[in-house]
CSV table of C-alpha atoms in Angstrom, one decimal:
chain,number,residue,atom,x,y,z
A,1,MET,CA,21.5,49.0,8.1
A,2,SER,CA,23.1,45.3,8.5
A,3,ALA,CA,23.3,42.8,5.8
A,4,PRO,CA,21.8,39.6,6.5
A,5,PHE,CA,24.5,36.8,7.3
A,6,TYR,CA,25.1,34.5,4.5
A,7,VAL,CA,25.1,31.0,5.5
A,8,SER,CA,26.0,28.6,2.9
A,9,PRO,CA,23.5,25.7,1.8
A,10,ASP,CA,25.6,23.2,3.2
A,11,GLN,CA,26.0,24.9,6.3
A,12,LEU,CA,22.3,25.0,6.7
A,13,MET,CA,21.3,21.3,5.7
A,14,GLN,CA,24.2,20.3,8.1
A,15,ASP,CA,22.7,22.2,11.0
A,16,ARG,CA,19.0,21.0,10.1
A,17,ALA,CA,20.3,17.0,9.7
A,18,GLU,CA,22.2,17.6,13.2
A,19,PHE,CA,19.4,19.1,14.5
A,20,ALA,CA,17.3,15.9,13.5
A,21,ARG,CA,19.5,13.7,14.6
A,22,LYS,CA,19.6,14.7,17.7
A,23,GLY,CA,15.9,15.0,18.5
A,24,ILE,CA,15.7,10.9,17.1
A,25,SER,CA,18.5,9.6,19.1
A,26,ARG,CA,17.0,10.7,22.4
A,27,GLY,CA,14.1,8.1,21.5
A,28,ARG,CA,14.2,4.4,22.1
A,29,SER,CA,14.6,1.8,19.1
A,30,VAL,CA,12.2,0.2,17.1
A,31,LEU,CA,12.6,-2.9,14.8
A,32,ALA,CA,10.6,-4.2,12.2
A,33,LEU,CA,11.4,-8.0,10.9
A,34,SER,CA,10.0,-10.3,8.4
A,35,SER,CA,9.1,-14.0,9.3
A,36,PRO,CA,7.8,-16.4,7.3
A,37,ALA,CA,4.5,-16.3,9.3
A,38,GLY,CA,4.5,-12.5,9.1
A,39,ILE,CA,6.3,-9.1,10.1
A,40,ALA,CA,6.9,-8.3,13.9
A,41,LEU,CA,7.1,-5.2,14.9
A,42,VAL,CA,8.7,-4.5,18.3
A,43,ALA,CA,9.5,-1.2,20.2
A,44,GLU,CA,11.2,-0.5,23.2
A,45,ASN,CA,8.2,1.2,25.1
A,46,ARG,CA,7.2,0.9,28.8
A,47,SER,CA,4.1,3.0,28.1
A,48,ASP,CA,1.1,1.0,27.4
A,49,SER,CA,-1.0,3.8,25.8
A,50,LEU,CA,1.4,6.2,23.9
A,51,HIS,CA,2.1,3.7,21.1
A,52,LYS,CA,5.0,3.6,19.0
A,53,VAL,CA,3.9,0.7,16.8
A,54,ALA,CA,0.4,1.1,14.8
A,55,GLU,CA,-2.1,-0.2,12.1
A,56,ILE,CA,-2.5,1.8,9.2
A,57,TYR,CA,-4.7,-0.5,6.9
A,58,ASP,CA,-5.0,-3.9,6.1
A,59,ARG,CA,-1.6,-5.2,5.6
A,60,ILE,CA,0.2,-1.9,6.7
A,61,GLY,CA,1.8,-1.1,9.4
A,62,PHE,CA,3.5,1.8,11.2
A,63,LEU,CA,6.5,2.0,13.3
A,64,ALA,CA,8.2,5.4,14.5
A,65,VAL,CA,11.2,7.1,16.8
A,66,GLY,CA,11.6,10.5,17.7
A,67,ARG,CA,9.1,13.4,19.1
A,68,TYR,CA,5.7,11.9,19.9
A,69,ASN,CA,3.3,14.7,18.7
A,70,GLU,CA,4.9,15.2,15.4
A,71,PHE,CA,5.0,10.8,14.6
A,72,GLU,CA,1.4,10.8,16.3
A,73,ALA,CA,0.4,13.4,13.7
A,74,LEU,CA,1.6,11.5,10.6
A,75,ARG,CA,0.3,8.8,11.7
A,76,VAL,CA,-3.5,9.7,11.7
A,77,ALA,CA,-2.6,11.5,8.3
A,78,GLY,CA,-1.7,8.0,7.3
A,79,ILE,CA,-4.6,6.4,8.6
A,80,ARG,CA,-6.7,8.9,6.7
A,81,GLN,CA,-4.7,8.7,3.3
A,82,ALA,CA,-5.3,5.0,3.3
A,83,ASP,CA,-8.8,5.0,4.1
A,84,LEU,CA,-9.5,7.4,1.8
A,85,ARG,CA,-7.8,5.7,-0.7
A,86,GLY,CA,-9.6,2.4,-0.2
A,87,TYR,CA,-12.8,4.1,0.1
A,88,SER,CA,-12.3,6.0,-3.2
A,89,TYR,CA,-10.8,3.1,-5.1
A,90,ASP,CA,-10.6,-0.1,-4.0
A,91,ARG,CA,-9.0,-1.7,-0.8
A,92,ARG,CA,-6.3,-3.5,-2.7
A,93,ASP,CA,-5.1,-0.2,-4.2
A,94,VAL,CA,-3.8,1.0,-0.7
A,95,THR,CA,0.1,0.4,-0.7
A,96,ALA,CA,2.9,0.9,1.4
A,97,ARG,CA,4.6,2.5,-1.4
A,98,GLY,CA,2.3,5.1,-2.1
A,99,LEU,CA,1.9,5.9,1.6
A,100,ALA,CA,5.8,6.4,2.3
A,101,GLY,CA,6.3,8.2,-1.3
A,102,GLN,CA,3.7,10.9,0.7
A,103,TYR,CA,5.8,10.7,4.2
A,104,SER,CA,8.7,11.1,2.0
A,105,GLN,CA,7.5,14.5,0.3
A,106,LEU,CA,6.2,15.8,3.8
A,107,LEU,CA,9.4,14.9,5.8
A,108,GLY,CA,11.3,16.0,2.9
A,109,ALA,CA,9.7,19.5,2.2
A,110,ALA,CA,9.4,20.4,5.8
A,111,PHE,CA,13.3,19.4,6.0
A,112,SER,CA,14.3,22.2,3.4
A,113,GLY,CA,11.6,24.5,4.0
A,114,ALA,CA,9.5,24.4,7.4
A,115,GLU,CA,10.9,26.4,10.4
A,116,LYS,CA,12.4,22.8,11.6
A,117,PRO,CA,12.5,19.7,10.1
A,118,TYR,CA,10.6,16.9,12.0
A,119,GLU,CA,12.3,14.9,14.4
A,120,VAL,CA,11.3,11.6,13.4
A,121,GLU,CA,12.1,8.6,11.7
A,122,LEU,CA,9.1,6.2,10.4
A,123,VAL,CA,8.8,2.5,9.0
A,124,VAL,CA,5.8,1.6,6.9
A,125,ALA,CA,5.6,-2.2,6.8
A,126,GLU,CA,3.5,-3.9,4.4
A,127,LEU,CA,2.7,-7.6,4.6
A,128,GLY,CA,3.5,-9.8,1.4
A,129,PHE,CA,1.4,-12.8,0.5
A,130,GLU,CA,4.3,-14.7,0.8
A,131,ALA,CA,7.5,-13.7,2.9
A,132,ALA,CA,9.6,-12.7,-0.3
A,133,GLY,CA,6.6,-10.1,-0.9
A,134,ASP,CA,7.5,-8.4,2.5
A,135,VAL,CA,8.6,-4.7,2.0
A,136,LEU,CA,9.5,-2.5,5.0
A,137,PHE,CA,10.3,1.5,3.8
A,138,GLN,CA,12.0,3.4,6.0
A,139,ILE,CA,11.6,7.2,6.0
A,140,SER,CA,14.3,9.3,7.2
A,141,TYR,CA,14.0,13.0,8.8
A,142,ASP,CA,15.3,14.5,5.5
A,143,GLY,CA,12.7,12.6,3.5
A,144,SER,CA,15.0,10.2,2.2
A,145,ILE,CA,13.6,6.6,1.7
A,146,SER,CA,15.0,3.1,1.8
A,147,GLU,CA,13.5,0.0,1.3
A,148,HIS,CA,14.2,-3.3,3.1
A,149,HIS,CA,13.1,-6.7,2.7
A,150,ARG,CA,14.2,-9.1,5.9
A,151,PHE,CA,14.3,-6.3,8.7
A,152,ALA,CA,14.7,-2.2,9.7
A,153,VAL,CA,15.5,-0.4,12.6
A,154,LEU,CA,15.2,2.7,13.7
A,155,GLY,CA,16.2,5.0,16.8
A,156,ARG,CA,19.4,5.0,19.0
A,157,ASP,CA,22.1,2.4,18.3
A,158,SER,CA,20.6,1.6,15.1
A,159,ASP,CA,23.7,0.2,13.7
A,160,GLY,CA,24.7,-1.8,16.9
A,161,ILE,CA,21.0,-3.0,17.1
A,162,ALA,CA,21.0,-4.0,13.2
A,163,ALA,CA,24.3,-6.4,13.7
A,164,ARG,CA,22.6,-8.3,16.5
A,165,VAL,CA,19.7,-8.8,14.3
A,166,ARG,CA,21.7,-10.0,11.3
A,167,ALA,CA,23.7,-12.3,13.8
A,168,GLY,CA,20.5,-13.7,15.2
A,169,LEU,CA,19.1,-14.2,11.4
A,170,ASP,CA,22.3,-16.3,10.8
A,171,GLY,CA,21.9,-18.2,13.8
A,172,GLU,CA,18.5,-19.7,15.3
A,173,GLY,CA,16.4,-17.2,12.4
A,174,ALA,CA,12.9,-15.7,13.0
A,175,THR,CA,11.2,-19.1,11.8
A,176,ASP,CA,7.9,-18.1,13.2
A,177,LEU,CA,6.3,-14.8,14.9
A,178,PRO,CA,7.3,-15.9,18.5
A,179,ALA,CA,10.9,-16.2,17.3
A,180,ALA,CA,10.8,-13.5,15.2
A,181,VAL,CA,9.6,-11.5,18.4
A,182,ARG,CA,12.5,-13.0,20.6
A,183,LEU,CA,15.1,-12.3,18.2
A,184,ALA,CA,14.0,-8.6,17.9
A,185,ARG,CA,13.9,-8.5,22.1
A,186,ALA,CA,17.7,-9.7,22.0
A,187,ALA,CA,18.3,-7.2,19.8
A,188,LEU,CA,16.9,-4.5,21.5
A,189,SER,CA,18.5,-5.4,24.6
A,190,GLU,CA,21.6,-4.0,25.5
A,191,ASP,CA,22.3,-4.6,28.9
A,192,GLY,CA,20.1,-7.7,30.3
A,193,PRO,CA,16.8,-8.7,28.6
A,194,LEU,CA,14.0,-6.4,28.3
A,195,GLY,CA,10.8,-7.9,29.7
A,196,ALA,CA,7.4,-8.1,28.8
A,197,ASP,CA,6.5,-4.8,30.4
A,198,ALA,CA,9.1,-2.9,28.4
A,199,LEU,CA,8.1,-3.9,24.9
A,200,GLU,CA,5.4,-3.0,22.8
A,201,VAL,CA,4.8,-5.9,20.2
A,202,ALA,CA,2.3,-6.0,17.1
A,203,VAL,CA,2.4,-8.3,14.6
A,204,LEU,CA,1.2,-8.3,10.7
A,205,GLU,CA,0.0,-12.0,10.5
A,206,ARG,CA,-0.2,-14.0,7.3
A,207,GLY,CA,-2.6,-16.8,6.2
A,208,ARG,CA,-4.8,-16.2,8.9
A,209,GLY,CA,-7.7,-15.5,6.1
A,210,SER,CA,-9.0,-12.3,8.1
A,211,ARG,CA,-9.0,-8.8,6.1
A,212,ARG,CA,-7.3,-7.2,9.3
A,213,THR,CA,-3.6,-8.7,9.7
A,214,PHE,CA,-2.9,-6.1,12.6
A,215,HIS,CA,-2.9,-7.6,16.0
A,216,ARG,CA,-1.4,-6.6,19.2
A,217,VAL,CA,0.5,-9.0,21.2
A,218,THR,CA,0.2,-8.0,25.0
A,219,GLY,CA,-0.2,-9.4,28.4
A,220,ARG,CA,0.0,-13.3,28.8
A,221,GLN,CA,0.5,-13.8,25.2
A,222,LEU,CA,3.3,-11.8,24.8
A,223,GLU,CA,5.2,-13.7,28.1
A,224,GLU,CA,4.4,-17.1,26.8
A,225,TRP,CA,6.0,-15.8,23.3
A,226,LEU,CA,9.0,-14.5,25.2
A,227,VAL,CA,9.5,-17.5,27.6
A,228,GLU,CA,9.6,-20.1,24.9
A,229,ALA,CA,13.2,-18.9,24.5
A,230,GLN,CA,14.6,-20.8,27.1
B,1,MET,CA,-7.9,22.4,14.9
B,2,HIS,CA,-10.1,20.4,12.5
B,3,GLU,CA,-13.4,21.2,11.6
B,4,GLY,CA,-16.0,18.0,12.8
B,5,ASN,CA,-14.7,15.2,14.7
B,6,PRO,CA,-10.9,14.5,14.0
B,7,ALA,CA,-11.5,10.5,14.7
B,8,SER,CA,-14.1,10.8,11.9
B,9,PHE,CA,-13.6,9.6,8.5
B,10,ARG,CA,-16.8,10.9,7.1
B,11,ASP,CA,-15.9,14.6,8.5
B,12,TYR,CA,-12.7,14.1,6.7
B,13,VAL,CA,-13.7,13.3,3.5
B,14,SER,CA,-16.3,15.8,3.7
B,15,ARG,CA,-13.6,18.2,4.0
B,16,VAL,CA,-11.1,16.9,1.5
B,17,ALA,CA,-13.4,14.8,-1.1
B,18,PRO,CA,-16.9,15.6,-0.5
B,19,GLY,CA,-17.5,14.2,-4.0
B,20,ALA,CA,-16.4,10.8,-2.7
B,21,LEU,CA,-19.8,10.8,0.1
B,22,PRO,CA,-22.8,8.6,-0.9
B,23,THR,CA,-25.1,11.3,-3.0
B,24,PRO,CA,-27.0,9.8,-5.6
B,25,VAL,CA,-28.8,11.7,-8.6
B,26,PRO,CA,-32.3,11.0,-8.3
B,27,GLY,CA,-34.4,9.8,-10.9
B,28,GLU,CA,-35.8,6.6,-12.4
B,29,GLY,CA,-34.2,3.5,-12.6
B,30,ALA,CA,-33.0,2.9,-8.6
B,31,VAL,CA,-32.8,-0.6,-7.8
B,32,HIS,CA,-34.7,-1.3,-4.6
B,33,GLY,CA,-33.7,-4.0,-1.9
B,34,THR,CA,-36.3,-4.9,0.7
B,35,THR,CA,-37.1,-6.7,3.9
B,36,ILE,CA,-34.7,-7.2,6.8
B,37,VAL,CA,-35.3,-9.0,10.3
B,38,THR,CA,-33.6,-8.8,13.3
B,39,ALA,CA,-34.0,-11.1,16.4
B,40,ALA,CA,-32.5,-11.7,19.9
B,41,PHE,CA,-31.7,-14.7,21.5
B,42,ASP,CA,-30.1,-16.3,24.3
B,43,GLY,CA,-26.7,-15.1,24.1
B,44,GLY,CA,-26.5,-12.7,21.3
B,45,VAL,CA,-28.4,-11.4,18.5
B,46,LEU,CA,-29.4,-12.6,15.0
B,47,MET,CA,-29.8,-10.6,11.6
B,48,ALA,CA,-31.2,-12.0,8.4
B,49,GLY,CA,-32.3,-10.5,5.1
B,50,ASP,CA,-34.0,-11.4,1.8
B,51,ARG,CA,-32.1,-11.6,-1.3
B,52,ARG,CA,-34.3,-9.8,-3.7
B,53,ALA,CA,-33.6,-6.3,-5.5
B,54,THR,CA,-36.4,-4.8,-7.4
B,55,LEU,CA,-36.7,-2.4,-10.3
B,56,GLY,CA,-40.2,-1.2,-10.7
B,57,SER,CA,-41.7,-4.3,-11.1
B,58,THR,CA,-39.3,-6.4,-12.2
B,59,ILE,CA,-37.0,-8.7,-10.2
B,60,ALA,CA,-33.4,-7.0,-10.8
B,61,MET,CA,-31.4,-9.4,-8.5
B,62,ARG,CA,-32.1,-12.6,-6.8
B,63,ASP,CA,-28.8,-13.0,-5.0
B,64,ILE,CA,-28.1,-9.4,-3.3
B,65,GLU,CA,-26.7,-9.2,0.2
B,66,LYS,CA,-28.2,-6.3,2.2
B,67,VAL,CA,-26.7,-7.7,5.6
B,68,PHE,CA,-23.1,-7.0,6.6
B,69,GLY,CA,-20.5,-7.0,9.2
B,70,ALA,CA,-20.3,-3.6,10.2
B,71,ASP,CA,-17.1,-4.5,12.5
B,72,ARG,CA,-16.0,-7.6,14.5
B,73,HIS,CA,-19.0,-7.0,17.0
B,74,SER,CA,-21.7,-5.4,15.0
B,75,VAL,CA,-23.8,-6.2,11.8
B,76,ILE,CA,-25.7,-3.8,9.5
B,77,GLY,CA,-28.8,-4.2,7.4
B,78,ILE,CA,-30.2,-2.1,5.2
B,79,ALA,CA,-33.4,-1.6,2.9
B,80,GLY,CA,-34.1,0.9,0.1
B,81,VAL,CA,-32.3,2.2,-3.0
B,82,ALA,CA,-29.7,-0.5,-3.1
B,83,GLY,CA,-26.7,1.7,-4.7
B,84,LEU,CA,-26.9,3.9,-1.9
B,85,ALA,CA,-27.5,1.6,0.8
B,86,VAL,CA,-24.6,-0.4,-0.2
B,87,ASP,CA,-22.4,3.0,-0.4
B,88,LEU,CA,-23.5,3.8,3.2
B,89,VAL,CA,-22.7,0.8,4.7
B,90,ARG,CA,-18.9,1.4,3.4
B,91,LEU,CA,-18.9,4.4,4.8
B,92,PHE,CA,-20.0,2.9,8.0
B,93,GLN,CA,-17.7,0.1,7.8
B,94,VAL,CA,-14.6,2.6,7.1
B,95,GLU,CA,-16.0,4.9,9.9
B,96,LEU,CA,-16.0,2.4,12.4
B,97,GLU,CA,-12.2,1.0,11.5
B,98,HIS,CA,-10.9,4.6,11.2
B,99,TYR,CA,-12.1,5.6,14.4
B,100,GLU,CA,-10.5,2.1,15.8
B,101,LYS,CA,-7.4,3.0,14.6
B,102,VAL,CA,-6.9,6.5,15.1
B,103,GLU,CA,-7.9,6.3,18.8
B,104,PHE,CA,-6.7,3.0,19.7
B,105,ALA,CA,-9.7,1.4,20.9
B,106,GLU,CA,-13.3,0.5,19.4
B,107,LEU,CA,-16.4,2.7,19.5
B,108,SER,CA,-19.0,1.8,22.2
B,109,LEU,CA,-22.0,0.1,20.8
B,110,ASP,CA,-24.1,3.4,21.3
B,111,GLY,CA,-21.5,5.2,20.0
B,112,LYS,CA,-21.4,3.2,16.7
B,113,ALA,CA,-25.3,3.6,16.9
B,114,ASN,CA,-25.4,7.2,17.2
B,115,ARG,CA,-22.9,7.5,14.4
B,116,LEU,CA,-24.9,5.7,12.2
B,117,GLY,CA,-28.0,7.9,13.2
B,118,THR,CA,-25.9,11.0,11.8
B,119,LEU,CA,-24.7,9.5,8.6
B,120,LEU,CA,-28.4,8.8,8.0
B,121,ARG,CA,-29.4,12.4,8.9
B,122,ALA,CA,-26.8,13.5,6.1
B,123,ASN,CA,-28.7,11.7,3.6
B,124,LEU,CA,-32.1,13.5,4.6
B,125,PRO,CA,-32.8,15.4,1.4
B,126,GLN,CA,-32.1,12.1,-0.8
B,127,ALA,CA,-34.8,10.5,1.6
B,128,MET,CA,-37.2,13.2,1.0
B,129,GLN,CA,-37.0,12.6,-2.6
B,130,GLY,CA,-37.9,9.1,-2.1
B,131,LEU,CA,-34.2,7.8,-2.3
B,132,GLY,CA,-34.1,6.8,1.2
B,133,VAL,CA,-32.5,3.8,3.0
B,134,LEU,CA,-33.2,2.2,6.5
B,135,PRO,CA,-31.0,0.6,8.2
B,136,LEU,CA,-31.2,-2.1,11.1
B,137,PHE,CA,-27.9,-2.0,13.3
B,138,VAL,CA,-27.1,-4.9,16.0
B,139,GLY,CA,-24.4,-5.5,18.1
B,140,TRP,CA,-22.6,-7.0,21.1
B,141,ASP,CA,-22.4,-4.8,24.0
B,142,PRO,CA,-19.5,-5.7,25.8
B,143,GLN,CA,-20.3,-3.3,28.6
B,144,ALA,CA,-23.8,-4.4,29.2
B,145,GLY,CA,-22.8,-8.2,28.3
B,146,ARG,CA,-25.6,-8.9,25.9
B,147,GLY,CA,-26.3,-8.2,22.3
B,148,ARG,CA,-28.6,-5.1,21.5
B,149,MET,CA,-30.7,-3.9,18.6
B,150,PHE,CA,-31.8,-0.5,17.0
B,151,SER,CA,-33.9,0.8,14.2
B,152,TYR,CA,-34.0,4.0,12.6
B,153,ASP,CA,-36.2,6.4,11.1
B,154,ALA,CA,-35.1,8.6,8.0
B,155,THR,CA,-34.4,11.7,9.8
B,156,GLY,CA,-31.5,9.6,11.9
B,157,GLY,CA,-33.4,9.0,15.0
B,158,ARG,CA,-32.1,5.9,17.0
B,159,TYR,CA,-34.8,3.3,18.4
B,160,GLU,CA,-33.6,0.7,20.8
B,161,GLU,CA,-35.4,-2.6,20.2
B,162,GLN,CA,-35.7,-5.3,22.7
B,163,SER,CA,-36.9,-8.3,21.2
B,164,PHE,CA,-37.2,-8.2,17.4
B,165,ALA,CA,-37.5,-5.6,14.4
B,166,ALA,CA,-38.1,-5.5,11.2
B,167,VAL,CA,-37.5,-3.1,8.2
B,168,GLY,CA,-38.2,-2.6,4.5
B,169,SER,CA,-41.2,-3.3,2.3
B,170,GLY,CA,-42.4,-6.6,3.8
B,171,ALA,CA,-41.4,-5.6,7.4
B,172,VAL,CA,-45.1,-5.2,8.4
B,173,PHE,CA,-45.5,-9.2,7.4
B,174,ALA,CA,-42.5,-10.2,8.8
B,175,ARG,CA,-43.1,-8.0,12.1
B,176,GLY,CA,-46.8,-9.9,12.4
B,177,ALA,CA,-44.9,-13.4,12.3
B,178,LEU,CA,-42.1,-12.5,14.6
B,179,LYS,CA,-44.9,-11.5,17.3
B,180,LYS,CA,-46.4,-15.1,17.1
B,181,LEU,CA,-43.0,-16.7,16.8
B,182,HIS,CA,-40.2,-15.3,18.1
B,183,ASP,CA,-39.2,-16.1,21.6
B,184,PRO,CA,-36.1,-14.1,22.9
B,185,ARG,CA,-35.2,-16.7,25.6
B,186,ALA,CA,-35.2,-19.4,22.9
B,187,GLY,CA,-31.5,-20.3,21.4
B,188,GLU,CA,-29.9,-19.4,18.3
B,189,ARG,CA,-31.3,-22.3,15.9
B,190,GLU,CA,-35.1,-21.5,17.0
B,191,ALA,CA,-34.2,-17.5,16.6
B,192,ALA,CA,-33.0,-18.6,13.2
B,193,LEU,CA,-36.2,-20.3,12.4
B,194,ALA,CA,-38.3,-17.7,13.5
B,195,LEU,CA,-36.3,-15.3,11.2
B,196,LEU,CA,-36.6,-17.3,8.2
B,197,GLN,CA,-40.5,-17.9,8.7
B,198,SER,CA,-40.9,-14.3,9.1
B,199,LEU,CA,-39.2,-13.5,5.8
B,200,TYR,CA,-41.2,-16.4,4.2
B,201,ASP,CA,-44.5,-14.5,5.5
B,202,ALA,CA,-43.3,-11.3,4.2
B,203,ALA,CA,-42.5,-12.8,0.7
B,204,ASP,CA,-45.9,-14.3,0.7
B,205,ASP,CA,-47.7,-11.1,0.9
B,206,ASP,CA,-44.9,-8.6,-0.5
B,207,SER,CA,-43.7,-8.9,-4.2
B,208,ALA,CA,-40.4,-7.3,-3.5
B,209,THR,CA,-39.5,-9.6,-1.0
B,210,SER,CA,-37.8,-13.0,-2.2
B,211,GLY,CA,-38.5,-16.1,0.3
B,212,LEU,CA,-36.7,-19.4,0.4
B,213,ASP,CA,-35.3,-20.4,-3.2
B,214,LEU,CA,-33.9,-23.9,-2.4
B,215,THR,CA,-34.1,-24.7,-6.3
B,216,ARG,CA,-31.4,-22.2,-6.9
B,217,GLY,CA,-30.1,-22.5,-3.5
B,218,ILE,CA,-30.6,-18.9,-3.0
B,219,LEU,CA,-31.4,-18.5,0.7
B,220,PRO,CA,-31.9,-15.4,3.2
B,221,LEU,CA,-28.4,-14.0,4.4
B,222,VAL,CA,-28.2,-14.7,8.2
B,223,MET,CA,-25.5,-13.3,10.5
B,224,SER,CA,-25.2,-13.8,14.4
B,225,VAL,CA,-23.6,-11.4,16.7
B,226,THR,CA,-22.2,-12.9,20.5
B,227,ALA,CA,-19.5,-12.4,22.8
B,228,HIS,CA,-17.3,-13.9,20.0
B,229,GLY,CA,-18.0,-11.7,17.1
B,230,VAL,CA,-19.6,-11.7,14.2
B,231,ARG,CA,-20.6,-15.1,12.3
B,232,ARG,CA,-22.2,-15.5,9.0
B,233,PHE,CA,-24.5,-18.7,8.8
B,234,ASP,CA,-22.9,-20.7,6.1
B,235,ILE,CA,-25.5,-22.4,3.0
B,236,GLU,CA,-25.0,-26.1,4.7
B,237,GLU,CA,-26.4,-24.6,7.9
B,238,LEU,CA,-29.4,-23.1,6.4
B,239,ARG,CA,-30.4,-25.3,3.9
B,240,PRO,CA,-31.7,-28.0,6.7
B,241,LEU,CA,-33.7,-25.2,8.5
B,242,ALA,CA,-35.0,-23.9,5.1
B,243,GLU,CA,-36.1,-27.7,4.0
B,244,GLU,CA,-37.7,-28.0,7.5
B,245,ILE,CA,-39.9,-24.9,6.7
B,246,LEU,CA,-40.5,-25.8,3.4
B,247,ALA,CA,-41.8,-29.5,4.4
B,248,ALA,CA,-44.1,-28.1,7.1
B,249,ARG,CA,-45.7,-25.5,4.8
B,250,ALA,CA,-46.3,-28.1,2.3
B,251,TYR,CA,-49.0,-29.1,4.9
B,252,ARG,CA,-49.8,-25.9,6.4
B,253,PRO,CA,-49.0,-22.9,3.7
B,254,ASP,CA,-49.6,-20.2,6.1
B,255,GLY,CA,-46.9,-21.6,8.8
B,256,PRO,CA,-47.3,-22.9,12.3
B,257,ARG,CA,-50.6,-22.4,13.9
B,258,ALA,CA,-50.8,-21.0,17.3
B,259,GLY,CA,-54.1,-21.5,19.9
B,260,ALA,CA,-56.1,-18.1,20.1
B,261,LEU,CA,-56.0,-17.9,23.4
């Protein structure tokens, strides 16, 4: 009879983290950026139908990188939670903080307990009534949460992209939503600017008076937003 | 996989929190809301509802709203037990939005109309106890390029209407008025006038329906659906129409006269 090999918890966690990071770093990057007019949600994505940016609730958006089937299931679970909470209590009682907490629980539990950890990273973005109230929760594959207020980056080369966003914010800045999208495009573009067909763009728009603030920016509108840069 | 439809909010709630679904306790003291009318016009559909809710023979509310935007391209109006009606509308609104978010696409207008039928069917046991609600549903059909109207029965049966429809305790009288006054080729303003006239007639003969209350500034709630989406008439837009009708009725209390042939 052979005794099972002993693997130290340190080693086990390290292996799992390594595994998850490898899966995530294969994905193209996504970026959420706060501006006075709202939050721009921008992903490098060449598909028109497989979305990485999505609407969860009236003022809450969702971004993900990693394995499609996993973040798709997490997105639907988030919409269900949000709709159920808003239906049982009130629409104002649905917050990104609550949702991010639940995602963190789920990812954390899978990281330490399940057969394999989730190979995804998420951002849950909530539009404030003023720019100062914008919150971006970043949830990592191990369930750790970080809170950002100006921008959040996920995926491959996130450090490099973050540096470029910071440089952009110090320069021209994100004064309105088209400017924020242009800044995001510039930060996501490694070699040569990405075209409108390589980007998935949505916004959570402030102060339009409508309950639902999430809109996709596509086609001609997106091209116009990008062109104004020149 | 899940039981039921994975993109349906109602099916999800019935699995995880069935108590949150609209299920009233039968008994005395339920507030009833009354007449809803709808009519097609050139370019869309209009819906209007009176503002009265009754509790037995007393008026429980003078300014209740029974017509709601279901989503960006459809409107629902509902008559019957008020508490249940409002809950059903809320469930239907979340159901449509939930589908749209999960599937990245709006349901087709027929899909929405069928879904509403399913929600009503789930309410059938209450309807048998006299706690029924009956909706009218109208929306813009982008495939057909026109507005469409649907009425329902308590079993969830769905019937498409072509020119106009009415539901609630004053519906009989409203329908009679619309039959004579409404022209589906008319514009939005004429259709709105016909709907207000029909509610006036309903209020004239049905004690549970309110008319045009200019003294309080409470007028029927009117919404239109066109290719541009849902629009609610504001009071400043309705007041002149109501004043015109009341001025004419001061001379002819029974409303406009038509020839017998």
